[in-house]
């Protein structure tokens, strides 16, 4: 008897992708708790490792070397990843509020959002300086400044507010990098309101202050800044300090939204006990720099966040299962401090030992690289064994085919579908004006009005009901827009994994709210639908549209028309790679941002021009172009170098990675193609697209203007070829 999938009974939400949560996700991937839906909320697809920031600022590391890829990590952990910023927690409703979407419900939540070194109380700071934390925006601004210095020879005066360990490390790193950029004597100034390096022992202070002198870095201690203007720090006493780049490292501040949670706080940081849960709400944990350890206060340092991870994992598991007791976190009183010295040298302080040497940089580099390697090379997960007895061909099918993709990559191949449609009897309805294979059914309402009807259903490409509802709704609308119709009404067809009633209500609410917003923006209404429970999340929508003129069909392309494609290719490759943990998080974030963008404006621009139009979806560009060419009785030429490709897709395709629908698409279209080289760009012509662009045949004289207008609206539109008077259904490569 087959074992049914286990139901989901608890929602665990991780707010923030800090070091503790990153390690927790890695541990969860190796030892998950069955029945838990794990969610990670973070503004971006990566989480930077702050321990390597000085090395990056000095030029020793590339920016990507610092990033923990949360997309890959979430996939490994089986977690839903929400790429938006948390804005608050409603503890009564047990919901995390998130910018740009519905609240996310939780049974247990953990907060690891780090800190900021912004200085809102210092007049002019926000306008003219950048805080060192969050790390991402600072690193970007620093890279832009160094590039200007290198390419334009702009002045290189740098001011650092705060002469603690972080400020001194950055000052030494900046001076080193600016010298490497060709600045013989960079002007770097540290400004400190009190005594510098107050948390270090005297010997370490002396060594670091000597390093500042050797590097030509000015130190203004016991100097209070009153305000900042463009290019200058103004002091309570003394002349202003000029700068071309200013960074703030003084103090650590919690994110402002935490104050609105009603949790017990100390100076804005969440008070937690030995087991790391909030003193005022046992359903909420807090770790890393945003937490205050009431039982053992410690400075904000990454070493504590790292060592909290196994305790957090154990205690969350204890709460979720009820099978064990929470464990206390006992932070060490002293810890190894490894401080970068600009060049490839470092200072160490631990107990009575203080040393500075180049070999210590190698030690620091090894520690940092070992930490990052935990996320660069995730443990390989074993494939579940096949049953002892299987039907003939099962083993070969499992081992020889790629894993089934989500989105349009999970569809049945074009040849199989065409064979099934060919068996349909001819319709006896006089109001049915479409043919099998058209984008949508066309009903002739009389008096020059038509209704188009389409349905589409997607296997989830990511375990986020909100985002999947947006993607699926826009995907279904593509057929309506491609025929030049105005969306009218939609019905949902949803399959949800088994879960407890409260989680089911949360999930349905997310789906219906997200989909309704998409359809409303398109001028339609979500009028209801049908739900069922199954092994995994899948969503579908049936949509109708109204035309006050004959709809745009596949059969209207004319010789001499130009072919316009409104979106890039490669979504199927990226989605297949992400499913296997091979796609870069930044590339996936960029793809998702495109997939949830409406193409209503593109359709409105093209519909009055197009002789034929279709949306490029599961059968790939080649398959959908072939269908248009065959229906129109024309041939086509493609310029293989003309179409845009999503970031990351070409390299993945070149490595041999393919969607599960690729082979069927290639076998269907390739016999009708001539002159195409066997290379990566040709392979992407067979790539199944989810929320793909429109392929439109428009008069040649209108093509350039249409492409320019589409690009001005932010679409990756390109003129990719021409319609020609050639054998019907033949696609040639342009020479």
XYZ file of C-alpha atoms in Angstrom:
735
model
C 0.000 0.000 0.000
C 1.331 3.461 -0.896
C 2.219 5.718 2.020
C 0.366 9.057 1.812
C 2.393 12.256 2.226
C 2.558 13.498 5.804
C 0.314 16.496 6.548
C 1.740 19.891 7.473
C 0.795 20.847 11.028
C 3.109 23.712 12.080
C 4.359 26.948 10.518
C 7.906 27.935 11.513
C 8.908 31.362 10.176
C 12.495 32.631 10.187
C 12.636 36.420 9.937
C 15.996 37.421 8.492
C 18.850 35.510 6.895
C 21.539 36.190 9.501
C 24.355 33.803 10.364
C 22.354 31.859 12.968
C 19.447 31.273 10.612
C 21.776 30.338 7.760
C 23.365 27.624 9.893
C 19.930 26.538 11.103
C 18.747 26.106 7.492
C 21.785 23.985 6.710
C 21.094 21.797 9.740
C 17.390 21.612 8.889
C 18.180 20.392 5.381
C 20.136 17.491 6.839
C 17.621 16.732 9.610
C 14.198 18.300 8.951
C 11.198 17.988 11.233
C 8.406 16.281 9.320
C 5.112 18.170 9.239
C 6.703 21.623 9.564
C 6.360 24.239 6.843
C 9.551 26.279 7.108
C 9.586 29.851 5.779
C 12.486 32.288 5.496
C 11.787 36.010 5.033
C 14.681 38.162 3.829
C 14.867 41.307 1.678
C 17.398 39.859 -0.771
C 18.504 36.503 -2.212
C 21.838 36.537 -0.393
C 23.110 37.202 3.117
C 26.598 38.732 3.358
C 29.129 37.335 5.811
C 30.426 40.333 7.760
C 33.661 38.621 8.834
C 35.067 39.042 5.323
C 33.923 42.637 4.800
C 37.274 44.288 5.668
C 39.019 41.908 3.265
C 36.538 42.832 0.537
C 36.942 46.555 1.184
C 40.723 46.100 0.966
C 40.335 44.288 -2.366
C 41.275 40.770 -1.195
C 37.826 39.270 -1.880
C 35.276 39.733 -4.638
C 31.845 40.860 -3.540
C 30.341 37.446 -4.350
C 32.821 35.778 -1.984
C 30.949 37.297 0.958
C 27.476 36.093 0.005
C 25.560 33.165 1.455
C 23.110 32.151 -1.280
C 19.774 31.977 0.507
C 17.913 30.694 -2.562
C 20.119 27.599 -2.719
C 20.067 27.239 1.044
C 16.277 27.496 1.242
C 15.900 24.878 -1.509
C 18.281 22.580 0.383
C 16.259 23.048 3.578
C 12.911 22.617 1.816
C 11.946 26.125 2.945
C 9.693 28.693 1.357
C 11.757 31.817 0.670
C 10.039 35.210 0.684
C 12.251 37.892 -0.841
C 10.750 40.917 0.882
C 11.500 42.855 4.042
C 9.693 42.153 7.296
C 8.016 45.280 8.643
C 6.468 44.069 11.880
C 5.008 41.226 13.937
C 1.354 41.042 15.018
C 1.636 38.756 18.027
C -2.128 38.542 18.603
C -2.765 37.331 15.059
C 0.553 35.420 14.997
C 1.530 37.043 11.722
C 4.700 38.572 10.337
C 3.973 41.650 8.270
C 5.951 41.807 5.030
C 6.360 44.649 2.559
C 4.447 44.058 -0.652
C 2.391 41.008 0.282
C -0.091 39.507 2.718
C 1.056 38.781 6.298
C 2.736 35.417 6.893
C 1.234 33.338 9.680
C 3.378 31.472 12.208
C 3.132 29.047 15.064
C 6.759 29.710 15.983
C 8.925 32.560 14.725
C 12.608 33.382 15.082
C 14.122 36.808 14.407
C 17.674 37.203 13.069
C 17.693 40.515 11.200
C 21.006 41.889 12.415
C 21.570 45.543 13.190
C 22.132 48.835 11.448
C 24.786 51.474 11.989
C 22.578 54.192 10.562
C 22.588 57.447 12.538
C 19.136 58.984 12.208
C 19.800 61.411 15.072
C 22.885 62.900 13.387
C 21.620 65.669 11.099
C 22.669 65.145 7.499
C 24.026 61.609 7.938
C 21.311 59.879 5.910
C 21.739 62.332 3.036
C 25.518 62.356 2.790
C 26.912 59.181 4.416
C 26.347 55.426 4.324
C 26.125 53.105 7.339
C 28.498 50.118 7.380
C 25.524 47.913 8.235
C 23.542 46.561 6.487
C 26.600 45.361 4.627
C 25.097 45.082 1.140
C 24.329 48.761 0.432
C 27.650 49.855 1.958
C 29.686 47.423 -0.170
C 27.895 48.624 -3.300
C 28.533 52.298 -2.538
C 32.199 51.606 -1.727
C 32.694 49.727 -5.015
C 31.169 52.644 -6.947
C 33.461 55.120 -5.154
C 36.616 53.088 -5.845
C 35.645 52.759 -9.504
C 35.283 56.535 -9.785
C 38.700 57.006 -8.185
C 40.292 54.498 -10.561
C 38.628 55.633 -13.784
C 38.128 59.365 -13.263
C 40.847 60.260 -10.780
C 38.315 61.814 -8.399
C 39.508 62.903 -4.939
C 39.826 60.152 -2.357
C 39.123 61.698 1.018
C 37.405 59.230 3.324
C 35.833 59.820 6.737
C 34.872 57.006 9.130
C 32.579 57.812 12.037
C 33.472 55.570 14.961
C 36.898 54.262 15.994
C 35.914 50.956 17.492
C 37.302 47.726 16.049
C 34.958 47.913 13.020
C 35.911 51.499 12.237
C 39.652 50.863 12.540
C 39.439 47.726 10.378
C 37.578 49.650 7.678
C 39.984 52.592 7.842
C 43.009 50.338 7.316
C 41.222 48.429 4.542
C 40.145 51.607 2.757
C 43.613 53.126 2.864
C 45.063 49.910 1.446
C 42.501 49.723 -1.374
C 42.883 53.373 -2.357
C 46.649 52.987 -2.633
C 46.073 49.985 -4.891
C 43.758 52.217 -6.953
C 46.648 54.609 -7.579
C 46.161 57.142 -4.785
C 49.636 57.758 -3.393
C 48.515 59.316 -0.115
C 44.789 58.796 0.542
C 43.257 61.073 3.182
C 41.514 58.753 5.632
C 40.191 60.186 8.904
C 38.662 58.379 11.873
C 36.369 60.387 14.146
C 35.477 59.046 17.588
C 33.346 60.749 20.234
C 35.142 58.956 23.096
C 38.315 56.870 23.409
C 39.198 54.626 20.466
C 39.165 50.804 20.628
C 37.625 50.802 24.065
C 36.740 47.064 24.015
C 40.332 45.907 23.461
C 43.157 45.445 25.945
C 45.929 48.085 26.054
C 48.463 46.068 24.034
C 46.020 45.510 21.169
C 45.038 49.194 21.293
C 48.689 50.251 21.021
C 49.406 47.911 18.094
C 46.356 49.105 16.156
C 47.010 52.797 16.833
C 50.559 52.321 15.563
C 49.144 50.709 12.412
C 46.925 53.743 11.860
C 49.951 56.032 12.072
C 51.950 53.827 9.690
C 49.060 53.911 7.187
C 48.813 57.707 7.379
C 45.315 57.582 8.870
C 44.305 60.564 11.016
C 42.501 59.894 14.292
C 40.274 62.546 15.861
C 39.207 61.085 19.195
C 37.005 62.750 21.813
C 35.459 64.754 18.970
C 31.697 65.153 18.793
C 30.113 65.561 15.368
C 27.279 68.084 15.370
C 26.019 67.605 11.800
C 26.961 66.545 8.288
C 26.734 68.588 5.123
C 27.663 67.606 1.595
C 31.353 66.765 1.711
C 32.034 67.716 5.351
C 31.728 66.517 8.955
C 31.170 69.404 11.352
C 32.598 69.096 14.882
C 31.612 70.751 18.125
C 35.159 72.090 18.282
C 37.660 72.319 15.459
C 37.543 72.766 11.729
C 35.205 70.667 9.543
C 36.602 67.412 8.149
C 36.169 67.239 4.366
C 35.288 63.944 2.692
C 34.361 62.390 -0.624
C 33.111 59.195 0.995
C 31.765 58.880 4.535
C 30.813 55.702 6.399
C 29.289 55.292 9.841
C 30.326 52.480 12.190
C 29.627 54.115 15.551
C 27.286 52.130 17.725
C 24.813 49.407 16.863
C 21.133 50.087 16.415
C 18.153 47.742 16.117
C 15.857 47.901 13.129
C 13.080 50.386 13.963
C 10.158 48.017 13.316
C 11.149 45.840 16.291
C 9.963 48.594 18.643
C 6.398 48.062 17.408
C 6.249 44.363 18.265
C 5.398 44.913 21.932
C 8.185 42.543 22.930
C 10.331 43.276 25.985
C 13.397 45.177 24.752
C 16.684 46.579 25.980
C 17.734 49.649 24.004
C 15.583 48.333 21.164
C 17.034 44.804 21.129
C 14.803 41.803 21.863
C 15.309 40.465 25.390
C 15.831 36.714 25.373
C 16.543 34.201 28.104
C 19.028 31.327 28.184
C 16.908 29.275 25.740
C 16.883 32.224 23.249
C 13.142 32.800 23.247
C 11.636 36.189 24.012
C 11.015 36.883 27.680
C 7.547 38.187 26.814
C 6.424 35.675 24.148
C 7.509 32.012 24.124
C 6.396 31.691 20.482
C 9.136 34.081 19.355
C 12.886 33.521 19.414
C 15.585 36.082 18.661
C 19.242 35.453 17.862
C 22.305 37.224 16.557
C 22.874 40.938 16.896
C 19.162 41.843 17.152
C 18.865 39.924 20.446
C 19.925 40.946 23.953
C 21.103 38.047 26.126
C 19.626 39.053 29.475
C 21.342 36.198 31.320
C 24.781 36.942 29.853
C 25.068 40.296 28.032
C 27.738 40.248 25.340
C 28.978 42.663 22.668
C 27.602 42.339 19.142
C 29.926 39.788 17.530
C 29.410 37.098 14.910
C 30.981 34.399 17.040
C 27.946 34.401 19.327
C 25.506 34.174 16.417
C 27.371 31.153 15.037
C 27.350 29.314 18.351
C 23.665 30.013 18.921
C 22.671 27.997 15.841
C 22.721 24.455 17.336
C 20.894 25.685 20.444
C 18.224 27.379 18.344
C 17.766 24.271 16.205
C 17.390 22.054 19.269
C 14.932 24.380 21.023
C 12.751 24.980 17.964
C 12.642 21.244 17.406
C 11.696 20.736 21.065
C 8.805 23.190 20.765
C 7.612 21.780 17.439
C 7.649 18.149 18.556
C 7.119 18.377 22.311
C 9.569 15.505 22.684
C 12.483 17.164 24.475
C 13.408 20.059 26.730
C 14.966 23.311 25.629
C 18.694 23.739 26.103
C 20.380 26.886 27.458
C 22.925 28.918 25.536
C 25.981 29.710 27.629
C 28.164 32.160 25.674
C 31.901 32.127 26.251
C 33.271 34.996 28.344
C 36.219 35.624 26.050
C 36.557 34.855 22.382
C 39.174 34.925 19.663
C 39.336 38.351 18.025
C 40.992 38.360 14.601
C 41.271 41.888 13.236
C 42.291 42.673 9.649
C 45.109 45.187 9.213
C 44.407 46.375 5.693
C 46.975 44.317 3.835
C 47.163 40.564 4.225
C 48.033 40.722 7.887
C 45.921 40.440 11.027
C 45.991 41.003 14.765
C 44.772 38.420 17.245
C 43.627 39.002 20.824
C 42.560 36.148 23.070
C 43.013 36.314 26.822
C 46.524 37.582 27.597
C 47.764 36.878 24.041
C 48.060 39.717 21.522
C 49.931 39.233 18.246
C 50.068 40.851 14.808
C 51.497 39.042 11.791
C 50.891 38.072 8.179
C 50.400 34.412 9.080
C 47.468 35.444 11.257
C 45.722 36.774 8.143
C 46.114 33.332 6.631
C 44.573 31.876 9.789
C 41.676 34.350 9.612
C 41.199 33.647 5.919
C 41.040 29.899 6.601
C 38.480 30.345 9.362
C 36.353 32.594 7.144
C 36.635 30.338 4.095
C 35.794 27.250 6.151
C 32.662 28.989 7.394
C 31.585 30.007 3.867
C 32.361 26.543 2.501
C 29.521 25.220 4.663
C 27.151 27.052 2.307
C 29.055 26.815 -0.981
C 29.124 23.025 -0.871
C 25.946 21.744 0.705
C 25.822 18.067 1.695
C 24.564 15.756 -1.037
C 21.195 14.302 -0.117
C 20.632 10.635 -0.833
C 17.994 9.716 -3.416
C 15.240 7.604 -1.831
C 15.642 3.978 -2.907
C 13.217 2.469 -5.385
C 10.832 -0.222 -4.176
C 12.247 -3.721 -4.340
C 9.739 -4.734 -7.006
C 9.000 -2.354 -9.911
C 7.412 -2.642 -13.339
C 9.693 -3.034 -16.325
C 11.174 0.295 -17.385
C 10.703 2.119 -14.059
C 14.378 2.042 -13.100
C 15.470 3.245 -16.552
C 12.902 6.039 -16.558
C 14.022 7.268 -13.137
C 17.744 7.200 -13.880
C 17.740 8.449 -17.485
C 15.390 11.419 -17.261
C 15.931 14.729 -15.459
C 13.744 15.392 -12.407
C 10.273 16.647 -13.277
C 10.334 20.437 -13.413
C 7.724 22.848 -12.121
C 5.923 25.537 -14.090
C 5.627 24.972 -17.822
C 8.531 22.536 -17.663
C 6.104 19.970 -16.187
C 3.753 20.015 -19.158
C 3.127 17.162 -21.567
C 5.244 17.376 -24.728
C 3.866 19.046 -27.874
C 3.774 15.875 -29.989
C 1.854 13.979 -27.322
C -0.617 16.829 -26.926
C -1.075 17.232 -30.685
C -1.799 13.519 -31.011
C -4.491 13.724 -28.342
C -6.103 16.826 -29.870
C -6.163 15.191 -33.313
C -8.547 12.575 -31.923
C -11.140 15.131 -30.910
C -14.338 15.004 -32.988
C -15.218 18.023 -35.082
C -17.374 20.460 -33.184
C -20.992 20.912 -34.042
C -21.179 24.272 -32.327
C -21.659 27.178 -34.675
C -20.473 29.742 -32.122
C -17.060 28.071 -31.610
C -14.723 30.010 -33.892
C -11.325 28.617 -32.828
C -9.361 25.549 -33.884
C -7.494 23.051 -31.702
C -4.042 24.497 -31.030
C -5.126 28.128 -30.772
C -4.108 29.937 -27.594
C -7.707 30.010 -26.366
C -11.185 28.928 -27.382
C -13.092 31.645 -29.269
C -16.848 31.997 -28.912
C -18.633 34.206 -31.449
C -21.158 36.237 -29.471
C -22.533 37.961 -32.562
C -22.630 41.659 -33.434
C -18.847 41.660 -33.871
C -18.123 40.609 -30.281
C -16.141 37.556 -29.202
C -15.357 35.821 -25.943
C -12.084 33.954 -25.489
C -11.669 31.214 -22.913
C -8.419 29.673 -21.657
C -7.213 27.540 -18.781
C -3.728 26.964 -17.440
C -2.358 24.984 -14.542
C 1.169 24.963 -13.101
C 3.038 22.601 -10.859
C 4.635 24.865 -8.249
C 8.125 26.114 -9.082
C 8.618 27.327 -5.514
C 6.804 26.522 -2.265
C 5.386 30.022 -1.804
C 1.601 30.098 -2.365
C 1.519 33.906 -2.680
C 4.233 34.108 -5.328
C 2.943 31.026 -7.167
C -0.537 32.545 -7.310
C 0.902 35.679 -8.917
C 2.945 33.689 -11.435
C 0.097 31.339 -12.360
C -2.460 34.129 -12.716
C -0.183 36.117 -15.015
C 0.677 32.971 -16.953
C -3.018 32.250 -17.535
C -3.683 35.848 -18.573
C -1.007 35.541 -21.272
C -3.345 33.667 -23.637
C -6.078 36.276 -23.187
C -3.730 39.179 -23.839
C -2.088 37.398 -26.786
C -5.455 37.255 -28.557
C -6.083 40.960 -27.999
C -8.889 40.391 -25.482
C -9.761 42.267 -22.306
C -9.683 39.906 -19.266
C -13.110 39.393 -17.792
C -13.423 36.719 -15.106
C -11.299 33.925 -13.597
C -11.944 30.699 -11.717
C -9.305 28.940 -9.641
C -8.431 25.250 -9.555
C -6.123 24.552 -6.619
C -4.396 21.478 -5.240
C -3.045 21.969 -1.722
C -0.828 19.644 0.294
C -2.531 18.089 3.291
C -2.273 20.428 6.274
C -4.102 21.339 9.433
C -7.147 23.570 9.098
C -5.517 26.798 10.314
C -2.593 26.406 7.899
C -4.987 25.576 5.094
C -6.903 28.786 5.783
C -3.654 30.798 5.764
C -2.602 29.240 2.475
C -5.931 29.766 0.737
C -6.016 33.341 1.937
C -2.547 34.007 0.498
C -3.457 32.454 -2.852
C -6.801 34.179 -3.298
C -5.536 37.584 -2.168
C -2.493 37.455 -4.462
C -4.435 36.151 -7.467
C -7.333 38.543 -6.972
C -4.950 41.507 -6.970
C -3.416 40.324 -10.274
C -6.786 39.801 -11.948
C -8.186 43.084 -10.624
C -5.201 44.977 -12.003
C -5.945 43.331 -15.378
C -9.608 44.364 -15.255
C -10.978 40.949 -14.280
C -12.475 39.372 -11.169
C -11.627 36.121 -9.421
C -15.129 34.690 -9.071
C -14.434 31.451 -7.202
C -13.163 28.031 -8.127
C -12.415 24.578 -6.819
C -9.967 23.134 -4.293
C -8.672 19.679 -3.565
C -5.861 18.144 -1.528
C -2.960 16.280 -3.075
C 0.703 15.434 -2.762
C 2.006 18.910 -3.666
C 1.009 22.481 -4.403
C -0.324 23.191 -7.896
C -2.453 26.078 -9.096
C -4.582 26.741 -12.142
C -6.921 29.415 -13.447
C -9.594 29.439 -16.114
C -9.926 32.920 -17.578
C -12.319 34.556 -20.026
C -11.828 37.709 -22.051
C -13.908 39.903 -24.350
C -12.961 41.177 -27.816
C -14.859 43.872 -29.688
C -13.115 42.789 -32.880
C -11.922 39.424 -34.221
C -9.296 37.998 -31.853
C -5.648 37.787 -32.899
C -4.977 34.203 -33.938
C -1.918 32.171 -34.853
C -2.952 32.098 -38.496
C -2.489 35.772 -39.400
C 1.276 36.108 -39.910
C 2.191 37.542 -43.330
C 5.298 37.351 -45.438
C 7.433 40.412 -44.737
C 6.279 40.766 -41.125
C 8.901 41.293 -38.447
C 8.939 38.983 -35.414
C 9.117 40.612 -31.983
C 9.724 38.737 -28.722
C 8.943 40.734 -25.574
C 10.871 38.706 -22.981
C 14.143 36.868 -22.560
C 14.539 33.106 -22.852
C 15.912 30.689 -20.278
C 13.327 30.605 -17.481
C 12.928 26.829 -17.830
C 16.675 26.314 -17.512
C 16.894 28.558 -14.457
C 13.908 26.936 -12.743
C 15.311 23.462 -13.433
C 18.691 24.538 -12.054
C 17.195 26.114 -8.955
C 15.264 22.927 -8.230
C 18.614 21.088 -8.207
C 20.386 23.765 -6.131
C 22.547 24.945 -9.050
C 21.212 28.414 -9.868
C 22.616 31.600 -8.351
C 20.222 33.277 -5.929
C 20.636 36.713 -7.506
C 19.703 35.281 -10.921
C 16.600 33.634 -9.485
C 15.545 36.829 -7.708
C 15.817 38.713 -11.000
C 13.802 36.018 -12.790
C 11.035 36.009 -10.167
C 10.805 39.797 -10.398
C 10.144 39.425 -14.135
C 7.687 36.543 -13.801
C 5.426 38.539 -11.474
C 5.383 41.592 -13.734
C 2.249 42.085 -15.825
C 2.547 42.164 -19.612
C -0.737 43.979 -20.079
C 1.074 47.084 -21.344
C 3.071 45.037 -23.864
C -0.094 43.374 -25.166
C -1.908 46.704 -25.418
C 0.941 48.118 -27.490
C 1.252 45.107 -29.814
C -2.413 44.131 -30.277
C -3.289 46.991 -32.677
C -0.214 46.122 -34.793
C -0.004 42.326 -34.702
C -1.190 40.156 -37.550
C -0.536 37.128 -35.336
C 0.530 36.813 -31.710
C 1.068 34.095 -29.136
C 2.619 33.830 -25.694
C 5.739 31.686 -25.547
C 5.230 29.088 -22.827
C 5.794 25.367 -22.389
C 6.800 24.409 -25.922
C 9.561 27.009 -26.081
C 10.125 29.712 -28.664
C 10.767 27.193 -31.446
C 7.594 25.234 -30.740
C 5.323 28.256 -30.528
C 6.883 29.889 -33.600
C 6.418 26.634 -35.488
C 2.738 26.553 -34.533
C 2.324 30.122 -35.844
C 4.180 29.361 -39.066
C 2.122 26.231 -39.727
C -1.189 27.936 -38.969
C -0.274 30.917 -41.178
C 1.188 28.864 -44.033
C 4.495 30.757 -43.932
C 8.149 30.230 -43.109
C 10.286 32.182 -40.684
C 13.880 33.218 -40.189
C 15.401 33.672 -36.736
C 18.530 35.586 -35.846
C 20.030 33.235 -33.217
C 21.974 36.088 -31.612
C 19.064 38.530 -31.368
C 16.962 37.294 -28.482
C 17.677 38.240 -24.875
C 18.636 35.593 -22.308
C 17.940 35.718 -18.577
C 21.039 36.240 -16.429
C 22.645 32.921 -15.580
C 20.651 30.830 -18.070
C 23.236 30.707 -20.843
C 26.018 29.417 -18.584
C 23.710 26.782 -17.101
C 22.562 25.672 -20.549
C 26.196 25.524 -21.712
C 26.913 23.153 -18.816
C 24.314 20.764 -20.240
C 21.525 21.513 -17.790
C 18.069 21.017 -19.332
C 14.451 21.222 -18.269
C 12.524 17.956 -18.184
C 10.410 19.128 -21.183
C 13.428 20.121 -23.274
C 13.865 16.821 -25.142
C 10.204 16.623 -26.198
C 10.290 20.244 -27.386
C 13.486 19.687 -29.368
C 12.271 16.474 -30.975
C 9.052 18.196 -32.028
C 10.515 21.385 -33.536
C 13.999 20.455 -34.753
C 12.879 18.572 -37.899
C 11.329 21.845 -39.138
C 14.453 23.946 -38.488
C 17.288 24.598 -40.925
C 20.751 26.132 -40.578
C 20.924 26.284 -36.786
C 24.184 25.381 -35.122
C 24.192 22.891 -32.277
C 25.052 25.365 -29.531
C 23.718 26.863 -26.345
C 21.606 29.584 -27.940
C 19.915 27.038 -30.177
C 19.232 24.840 -27.163
C 17.459 27.750 -25.468
C 14.974 27.884 -28.375
C 13.520 24.642 -26.971
C 13.501 25.830 -23.356
C 9.975 25.813 -21.832
C 9.006 29.268 -20.594
C 6.852 30.091 -17.597
C 5.204 33.518 -17.970
C 7.053 33.840 -21.268
C 6.972 36.824 -23.546
C 4.729 37.496 -26.534
C 5.848 36.477 -30.010
C 4.195 38.916 -32.406
C 4.246 39.174 -36.193
C 3.945 42.902 -36.976
C 4.432 44.997 -40.137
C 8.158 45.436 -40.698
C 7.912 49.225 -40.785
C 6.350 49.249 -37.283
C 8.851 46.884 -35.640
C 11.608 49.286 -34.619
C 9.219 51.761 -33.021
C 7.371 48.979 -31.181
C 10.599 47.503 -29.812
C 11.783 50.927 -28.650
C 8.492 51.583 -26.863
C 8.496 48.158 -25.234
C 12.055 48.647 -23.993
C 11.134 52.086 -22.652
C 8.439 50.341 -20.590
C 11.089 48.018 -19.134
C 10.514 44.921 -21.293
C 13.431 42.907 -22.698
C 11.918 43.130 -26.176
C 13.895 42.309 -29.303
C 13.258 41.970 -33.027
C 14.331 38.344 -33.504
C 13.471 37.540 -37.120
C 11.156 37.823 -40.113
C 8.185 36.040 -41.666
C 8.971 34.919 -45.216
C 7.234 33.418 -48.211
C 8.820 29.994 -47.799
C 7.671 26.434 -47.240
C 5.045 26.501 -44.503
C 6.319 25.655 -41.055
C 10.025 25.920 -41.818
C 12.200 28.034 -39.498
C 15.597 29.018 -40.875
C 18.577 30.563 -39.144
C 19.355 34.012 -40.559
C 22.734 34.353 -42.223
